[in-house]
JSON list of C-alpha atoms in Angstrom, two decimals:
[
{"chain": "A", "resi": 276, "resn": "UNK", "atom": "CA", "xyz": [0.00, 0.00, 0.00]},
{"chain": "A", "resi": 277, "resn": "UNK", "atom": "CA", "xyz": [1.16, 3.50, -0.79]},
{"chain": "A", "resi": 278, "resn": "UNK", "atom": "CA", "xyz": [1.92, 5.70, 2.21]},
{"chain": "A", "resi": 279, "resn": "UNK", "atom": "CA", "xyz": [1.02, 8.88, 0.30]},
{"chain": "A", "resi": 280, "resn": "UNK", "atom": "CA", "xyz": [-2.11, 8.59, -1.82]},
{"chain": "A", "resi": 281, "resn": "UNK", "atom": "CA", "xyz": [-2.69, 10.34, -5.19]},
{"chain": "A", "resi": 282, "resn": "UNK", "atom": "CA", "xyz": [-4.40, 13.25, -3.40]},
{"chain": "A", "resi": 283, "resn": "UNK", "atom": "CA", "xyz": [-1.33, 13.88, -1.24]},
{"chain": "A", "resi": 284, "resn": "UNK", "atom": "CA", "xyz": [-2.68, 12.42, 2.02]},
{"chain": "A", "resi": 285, "resn": "UNK", "atom": "CA", "xyz": [-0.16, 10.69, 4.28]},
{"chain": "A", "resi": 286, "resn": "UNK", "atom": "CA", "xyz": [-1.44, 7.33, 5.60]},
{"chain": "A", "resi": 287, "resn": "UNK", "atom": "CA", "xyz": [0.42, 6.43, 8.79]},
{"chain": "A", "resi": 288, "resn": "UNK", "atom": "CA", "xyz": [-2.08, 4.06, 10.42]},
{"chain": "A", "resi": 289, "resn": "UNK", "atom": "CA", "xyz": [-2.36, 6.42, 13.38]},
{"chain": "A", "resi": 290, "resn": "UNK", "atom": "CA", "xyz": [-5.63, 7.53, 14.93]},
{"chain": "A", "resi": 291, "resn": "UNK", "atom": "CA", "xyz": [-5.61, 11.24, 15.74]},
{"chain": "A", "resi": 292, "resn": "UNK", "atom": "CA", "xyz": [-7.72, 14.21, 16.70]},
{"chain": "A", "resi": 293, "resn": "UNK", "atom": "CA", "xyz": [-7.32, 17.84, 15.69]},
{"chain": "A", "resi": 294, "resn": "UNK", "atom": "CA", "xyz": [-7.69, 20.36, 18.50]},
{"chain": "A", "resi": 295, "resn": "UNK", "atom": "CA", "xyz": [-6.72, 24.06, 18.44]},
{"chain": "A", "resi": 296, "resn": "UNK", "atom": "CA", "xyz": [-4.61, 23.60, 15.31]},
{"chain": "A", "resi": 297, "resn": "UNK", "atom": "CA", "xyz": [-2.66, 20.75, 16.95]},
{"chain": "A", "resi": 298, "resn": "UNK", "atom": "CA", "xyz": [-2.74, 17.09, 15.95]},
{"chain": "A", "resi": 299, "resn": "UNK", "atom": "CA", "xyz": [-2.86, 14.62, 18.84]},
{"chain": "A", "resi": 300, "resn": "UNK", "atom": "CA", "xyz": [-2.04, 10.97, 18.11]},
{"chain": "A", "resi": 301, "resn": "UNK", "atom": "CA", "xyz": [-4.49, 8.88, 20.15]},
{"chain": "A", "resi": 302, "resn": "UNK", "atom": "CA", "xyz": [-3.81, 5.35, 18.94]},
{"chain": "A", "resi": 303, "resn": "UNK", "atom": "CA", "xyz": [-3.39, 3.05, 15.99]},
{"chain": "A", "resi": 304, "resn": "UNK", "atom": "CA", "xyz": [-6.15, 2.27, 13.50]},
{"chain": "A", "resi": 305, "resn": "UNK", "atom": "CA", "xyz": [-5.19, -1.39, 13.50]},
{"chain": "A", "resi": 306, "resn": "UNK", "atom": "CA", "xyz": [-5.90, -1.45, 17.26]},
{"chain": "A", "resi": 307, "resn": "UNK", "atom": "CA", "xyz": [-9.62, -0.88, 16.64]},
{"chain": "A", "resi": 308, "resn": "UNK", "atom": "CA", "xyz": [-11.78, -3.92, 17.46]},
{"chain": "A", "resi": 309, "resn": "UNK", "atom": "CA", "xyz": [-14.78, -4.58, 15.23]},
{"chain": "A", "resi": 310, "resn": "UNK", "atom": "CA", "xyz": [-17.54, -6.64, 16.84]},
{"chain": "A", "resi": 311, "resn": "UNK", "atom": "CA", "xyz": [-19.64, -9.06, 14.76]},
{"chain": "A", "resi": 312, "resn": "UNK", "atom": "CA", "xyz": [-22.41, -6.41, 14.65]},
{"chain": "A", "resi": 313, "resn": "UNK", "atom": "CA", "xyz": [-19.99, -3.90, 13.05]},
{"chain": "A", "resi": 314, "resn": "UNK", "atom": "CA", "xyz": [-19.50, -1.67, 16.11]},
{"chain": "A", "resi": 315, "resn": "UNK", "atom": "CA", "xyz": [-15.95, -0.29, 16.30]},
{"chain": "A", "resi": 316, "resn": "UNK", "atom": "CA", "xyz": [-14.22, -0.03, 19.65]},
{"chain": "A", "resi": 317, "resn": "UNK", "atom": "CA", "xyz": [-10.82, 1.48, 20.58]},
{"chain": "A", "resi": 318, "resn": "UNK", "atom": "CA", "xyz": [-9.60, -1.09, 23.13]},
{"chain": "A", "resi": 319, "resn": "UNK", "atom": "CA", "xyz": [-6.63, 0.89, 24.44]},
{"chain": "A", "resi": 320, "resn": "UNK", "atom": "CA", "xyz": [-8.93, 3.64, 25.76]},
{"chain": "A", "resi": 321, "resn": "UNK", "atom": "CA", "xyz": [-11.00, 1.03, 27.57]},
{"chain": "A", "resi": 322, "resn": "UNK", "atom": "CA", "xyz": [-7.93, -0.74, 28.93]},
{"chain": "A", "resi": 323, "resn": "UNK", "atom": "CA", "xyz": [-6.60, 2.52, 30.35]},
{"chain": "A", "resi": 324, "resn": "UNK", "atom": "CA", "xyz": [-9.95, 3.22, 32.00]},
{"chain": "A", "resi": 325, "resn": "UNK", "atom": "CA", "xyz": [-10.16, -0.29, 33.48]},
{"chain": "A", "resi": 326, "resn": "UNK", "atom": "CA", "xyz": [-6.68, 0.04, 34.98]},
{"chain": "A", "resi": 327, "resn": "UNK", "atom": "CA", "xyz": [-7.69, 3.20, 36.86]},
{"chain": "A", "resi": 328, "resn": "UNK", "atom": "CA", "xyz": [-9.11, 0.75, 39.42]},
{"chain": "A", "resi": 329, "resn": "UNK", "atom": "CA", "xyz": [-6.12, -0.17, 41.62]},
{"chain": "A", "resi": 330, "resn": "UNK", "atom": "CA", "xyz": [-7.25, -3.84, 41.76]},
{"chain": "A", "resi": 331, "resn": "UNK", "atom": "CA", "xyz": [-6.51, -4.14, 38.05]},
{"chain": "A", "resi": 332, "resn": "UNK", "atom": "CA", "xyz": [-2.84, -4.00, 37.12]},
{"chain": "A", "resi": 333, "resn": "UNK", "atom": "CA", "xyz": [-3.11, -4.80, 33.40]},
{"chain": "A", "resi": 334, "resn": "UNK", "atom": "CA", "xyz": [-6.00, -5.30, 30.99]},
{"chain": "A", "resi": 335, "resn": "UNK", "atom": "CA", "xyz": [-6.50, -6.32, 27.39]},
{"chain": "A", "resi": 336, "resn": "UNK", "atom": "CA", "xyz": [-9.93, -6.00, 25.77]},
{"chain": "A", "resi": 337, "resn": "UNK", "atom": "CA", "xyz": [-10.85, -8.74, 23.28]},
{"chain": "A", "resi": 338, "resn": "UNK", "atom": "CA", "xyz": [-13.77, -9.24, 20.93]},
{"chain": "A", "resi": 339, "resn": "UNK", "atom": "CA", "xyz": [-12.63, -8.91, 17.31]},
{"chain": "A", "resi": 340, "resn": "UNK", "atom": "CA", "xyz": [-15.42, -10.48, 15.22]},
{"chain": "A", "resi": 341, "resn": "UNK", "atom": "CA", "xyz": [-17.27, -11.59, 18.36]},
{"chain": "A", "resi": 342, "resn": "UNK", "atom": "CA", "xyz": [-20.77, -10.64, 19.52]},
{"chain": "A", "resi": 343, "resn": "UNK", "atom": "CA", "xyz": [-19.51, -8.94, 22.70]},
{"chain": "A", "resi": 344, "resn": "UNK", "atom": "CA", "xyz": [-16.37, -7.78, 24.46]},
{"chain": "A", "resi": 345, "resn": "UNK", "atom": "CA", "xyz": [-14.32, -9.68, 26.97]},
{"chain": "A", "resi": 346, "resn": "UNK", "atom": "CA", "xyz": [-11.18, -8.76, 28.87]},
{"chain": "A", "resi": 347, "resn": "UNK", "atom": "CA", "xyz": [-8.03, -10.39, 30.12]},
{"chain": "A", "resi": 348, "resn": "UNK", "atom": "CA", "xyz": [-7.24, -8.77, 33.46]},
{"chain": "A", "resi": 349, "resn": "UNK", "atom": "CA", "xyz": [-4.12, -9.11, 35.58]},
{"chain": "A", "resi": 350, "resn": "UNK", "atom": "CA", "xyz": [-4.95, -8.41, 39.21]},
{"chain": "A", "resi": 351, "resn": "UNK", "atom": "CA", "xyz": [-2.74, -6.41, 41.56]},
{"chain": "A", "resi": 352, "resn": "UNK", "atom": "CA", "xyz": [-1.38, -9.20, 43.79]},
{"chain": "A", "resi": 353, "resn": "UNK", "atom": "CA", "xyz": [-1.21, -6.99, 46.89]},
{"chain": "A", "resi": 354, "resn": "UNK", "atom": "CA", "xyz": [-4.88, -6.02, 46.62]},
{"chain": "A", "resi": 355, "resn": "UNK", "atom": "CA", "xyz": [-5.98, -9.47, 45.41]},
{"chain": "A", "resi": 356, "resn": "UNK", "atom": "CA", "xyz": [-5.21, -11.11, 48.76]},
{"chain": "A", "resi": 357, "resn": "UNK", "atom": "CA", "xyz": [-7.49, -8.77, 50.73]},
{"chain": "A", "resi": 358, "resn": "UNK", "atom": "CA", "xyz": [-10.20, -8.83, 48.05]},
{"chain": "A", "resi": 359, "resn": "UNK", "atom": "CA", "xyz": [-10.17, -12.64, 47.94]},
{"chain": "A", "resi": 360, "resn": "UNK", "atom": "CA", "xyz": [-10.43, -12.88, 51.70]},
{"chain": "A", "resi": 361, "resn": "UNK", "atom": "CA", "xyz": [-13.36, -10.42, 51.75]},
{"chain": "A", "resi": 362, "resn": "UNK", "atom": "CA", "xyz": [-15.16, -12.80, 49.39]},
{"chain": "A", "resi": 363, "resn": "UNK", "atom": "CA", "xyz": [-14.21, -15.86, 51.44]},
{"chain": "A", "resi": 364, "resn": "UNK", "atom": "CA", "xyz": [-11.83, -17.15, 48.76]},
{"chain": "A", "resi": 365, "resn": "UNK", "atom": "CA", "xyz": [-8.39, -18.68, 49.13]},
{"chain": "A", "resi": 366, "resn": "UNK", "atom": "CA", "xyz": [-6.02, -16.15, 47.51]},
{"chain": "A", "resi": 367, "resn": "UNK", "atom": "CA", "xyz": [-3.41, -18.89, 46.98]},
{"chain": "A", "resi": 368, "resn": "UNK", "atom": "CA", "xyz": [-5.74, -21.19, 45.03]},
{"chain": "A", "resi": 369, "resn": "UNK", "atom": "CA", "xyz": [-5.74, -20.36, 41.31]},
{"chain": "A", "resi": 370, "resn": "UNK", "atom": "CA", "xyz": [-9.25, -21.79, 40.95]},
{"chain": "A", "resi": 371, "resn": "UNK", "atom": "CA", "xyz": [-10.46, -18.90, 43.13]},
{"chain": "A", "resi": 372, "resn": "UNK", "atom": "CA", "xyz": [-9.95, -16.69, 40.06]},
{"chain": "A", "resi": 373, "resn": "UNK", "atom": "CA", "xyz": [-12.81, -18.52, 38.32]},
{"chain": "A", "resi": 374, "resn": "UNK", "atom": "CA", "xyz": [-15.27, -18.13, 41.22]},
{"chain": "A", "resi": 375, "resn": "UNK", "atom": "CA", "xyz": [-18.61, -16.85, 39.85]},
{"chain": "A", "resi": 376, "resn": "UNK", "atom": "CA", "xyz": [-19.13, -14.41, 42.74]},
{"chain": "A", "resi": 377, "resn": "UNK", "atom": "CA", "xyz": [-15.64, -12.96, 42.17]},
{"chain": "A", "resi": 378, "resn": "UNK", "atom": "CA", "xyz": [-16.32, -12.70, 38.42]},
{"chain": "A", "resi": 379, "resn": "UNK", "atom": "CA", "xyz": [-19.53, -10.72, 39.09]},
{"chain": "A", "resi": 380, "resn": "UNK", "atom": "CA", "xyz": [-17.75, -8.38, 41.51]},
{"chain": "A", "resi": 381, "resn": "UNK", "atom": "CA", "xyz": [-14.92, -7.80, 39.04]},
{"chain": "A", "resi": 382, "resn": "UNK", "atom": "CA", "xyz": [-17.36, -7.18, 36.16]},
{"chain": "A", "resi": 383, "resn": "UNK", "atom": "CA", "xyz": [-19.18, -4.62, 38.31]},
{"chain": "A", "resi": 384, "resn": "UNK", "atom": "CA", "xyz": [-15.89, -2.82, 39.02]},
{"chain": "A", "resi": 385, "resn": "UNK", "atom": "CA", "xyz": [-14.95, -2.93, 35.33]},
{"chain": "A", "resi": 386, "resn": "UNK", "atom": "CA", "xyz": [-18.33, -1.46, 34.34]},
{"chain": "A", "resi": 387, "resn": "UNK", "atom": "CA", "xyz": [-17.88, 1.28, 36.93]},
{"chain": "A", "resi": 388, "resn": "UNK", "atom": "CA", "xyz": [-14.60, 2.25, 35.24]},
{"chain": "A", "resi": 389, "resn": "UNK", "atom": "CA", "xyz": [-16.27, 2.18, 31.80]},
{"chain": "A", "resi": 390, "resn": "UNK", "atom": "CA", "xyz": [-19.37, 4.21, 32.68]},
{"chain": "A", "resi": 391, "resn": "UNK", "atom": "CA", "xyz": [-18.45, 6.95, 30.16]},
{"chain": "A", "resi": 392, "resn": "UNK", "atom": "CA", "xyz": [-18.19, 4.50, 27.26]},
{"chain": "A", "resi": 393, "resn": "UNK", "atom": "CA", "xyz": [-21.14, 3.67, 24.96]},
{"chain": "A", "resi": 394, "resn": "UNK", "atom": "CA", "xyz": [-23.40, 0.75, 25.84]},
{"chain": "A", "resi": 395, "resn": "UNK", "atom": "CA", "xyz": [-22.00, -1.50, 23.10]},
{"chain": "A", "resi": 396, "resn": "UNK", "atom": "CA", "xyz": [-18.55, -1.11, 24.69]},
{"chain": "A", "resi": 397, "resn": "UNK", "atom": "CA", "xyz": [-19.54, -3.21, 27.71]},
{"chain": "A", "resi": 398, "resn": "UNK", "atom": "CA", "xyz": [-17.30, -5.99, 28.95]},
{"chain": "A", "resi": 399, "resn": "UNK", "atom": "CA", "xyz": [-19.44, -9.12, 29.34]},
{"chain": "A", "resi": 400, "resn": "UNK", "atom": "CA", "xyz": [-16.82, -11.67, 30.40]},
{"chain": "A", "resi": 401, "resn": "UNK", "atom": "CA", "xyz": [-13.40, -11.61, 32.04]},
{"chain": "A", "resi": 402, "resn": "UNK", "atom": "CA", "xyz": [-10.46, -13.93, 32.45]},
{"chain": "A", "resi": 403, "resn": "UNK", "atom": "CA", "xyz": [-8.49, -13.13, 35.60]},
{"chain": "A", "resi": 404, "resn": "UNK", "atom": "CA", "xyz": [-4.83, -13.90, 36.20]},
{"chain": "A", "resi": 405, "resn": "UNK", "atom": "CA", "xyz": [-2.10, -12.94, 38.65]},
{"chain": "A", "resi": 406, "resn": "UNK", "atom": "CA", "xyz": [0.99, -13.36, 36.45]},
{"chain": "A", "resi": 407, "resn": "UNK", "atom": "CA", "xyz": [1.92, -9.94, 35.04]},
{"chain": "A", "resi": 408, "resn": "UNK", "atom": "CA", "xyz": [2.83, -9.33, 31.42]},
{"chain": "A", "resi": 409, "resn": "UNK", "atom": "CA", "xyz": [6.49, -8.35, 31.30]},
{"chain": "A", "resi": 410, "resn": "UNK", "atom": "CA", "xyz": [9.29, -7.62, 28.85]},
{"chain": "A", "resi": 411, "resn": "UNK", "atom": "CA", "xyz": [10.96, -10.83, 30.05]},
{"chain": "A", "resi": 412, "resn": "UNK", "atom": "CA", "xyz": [7.99, -13.07, 29.22]},
{"chain": "A", "resi": 413, "resn": "UNK", "atom": "CA", "xyz": [7.65, -11.39, 25.82]},
{"chain": "A", "resi": 414, "resn": "UNK", "atom": "CA", "xyz": [4.26, -9.77, 26.42]},
{"chain": "A", "resi": 415, "resn": "UNK", "atom": "CA", "xyz": [5.48, -6.15, 26.77]},
{"chain": "A", "resi": 416, "resn": "UNK", "atom": "CA", "xyz": [7.75, -4.06, 24.57]},
{"chain": "A", "resi": 417, "resn": "UNK", "atom": "CA", "xyz": [10.86, -2.44, 26.08]},
{"chain": "A", "resi": 418, "resn": "UNK", "atom": "CA", "xyz": [8.73, 0.75, 26.40]},
{"chain": "A", "resi": 419, "resn": "UNK", "atom": "CA", "xyz": [6.20, -1.30, 28.44]},
{"chain": "A", "resi": 420, "resn": "UNK", "atom": "CA", "xyz": [3.45, -1.36, 25.81]},
{"chain": "A", "resi": 421, "resn": "UNK", "atom": "CA", "xyz": [1.39, -4.54, 25.59]},
{"chain": "A", "resi": 422, "resn": "UNK", "atom": "CA", "xyz": [2.26, -6.75, 22.62]},
{"chain": "A", "resi": 423, "resn": "UNK", "atom": "CA", "xyz": [-1.38, -7.39, 21.71]},
{"chain": "A", "resi": 424, "resn": "UNK", "atom": "CA", "xyz": [-0.73, -10.19, 19.17]},
{"chain": "A", "resi": 425, "resn": "UNK", "atom": "CA", "xyz": [1.54, -12.04, 21.62]},
{"chain": "A", "resi": 426, "resn": "UNK", "atom": "CA", "xyz": [-0.98, -11.76, 24.48]},
{"chain": "A", "resi": 427, "resn": "UNK", "atom": "CA", "xyz": [-3.80, -12.93, 22.18]},
{"chain": "A", "resi": 428, "resn": "UNK", "atom": "CA", "xyz": [-1.67, -15.90, 21.13]},
{"chain": "A", "resi": 429, "resn": "UNK", "atom": "CA", "xyz": [-0.57, -16.80, 24.66]},
{"chain": "A", "resi": 430, "resn": "UNK", "atom": "CA", "xyz": [-4.14, -16.59, 26.02]},
{"chain": "A", "resi": 431, "resn": "UNK", "atom": "CA", "xyz": [-5.98, -18.01, 22.98]},
{"chain": "A", "resi": 432, "resn": "UNK", "atom": "CA", "xyz": [-7.53, -20.90, 24.95]},
{"chain": "A", "resi": 433, "resn": "UNK", "atom": "CA", "xyz": [-8.69, -18.57, 27.72]},
{"chain": "A", "resi": 434, "resn": "UNK", "atom": "CA", "xyz": [-10.19, -16.17, 25.16]},
{"chain": "A", "resi": 435, "resn": "UNK", "atom": "CA", "xyz": [-12.03, -19.03, 23.44]},
{"chain": "A", "resi": 436, "resn": "UNK", "atom": "CA", "xyz": [-13.37, -20.09, 26.86]},
{"chain": "A", "resi": 437, "resn": "UNK", "atom": "CA", "xyz": [-14.84, -16.59, 27.35]},
{"chain": "A", "resi": 438, "resn": "UNK", "atom": "CA", "xyz": [-17.06, -17.21, 24.32]},
{"chain": "A", "resi": 439, "resn": "UNK", "atom": "CA", "xyz": [-17.87, -20.91, 24.89]}
]
């Protein structure tokens, strides 16, 4: 594909907004998720909003070609222990992360963080984990950005389970 089209427009693949004669780069066009109903969602904006809750250390919104959105969420281990105990769960047992009561509580907290997003941008399902994405495990870039394709590949079974 040509970077500069016949009309002289430069195609960078960046998403931007124009404000007061300044251009602000807000993301990448290829990072837009398109649901099966055609709705387009910028996942990085949602992920940033989700991570404003201190319980959530990292988040990746999924749903490309799916009927609804899901999220992979890495919990803050320090806060997880207290949260698990409040719910009567064993914080050391990995199966506690699949507890239905915990899942409902987490979804409620996620929705609270996403209250300014449109209704179609609702997270319906979550996969919770405690192992952070790092540069060392290949899931973050050296500038600490999530390597979306690598995370999607590593968690493909968990993502499929969200839609089973």
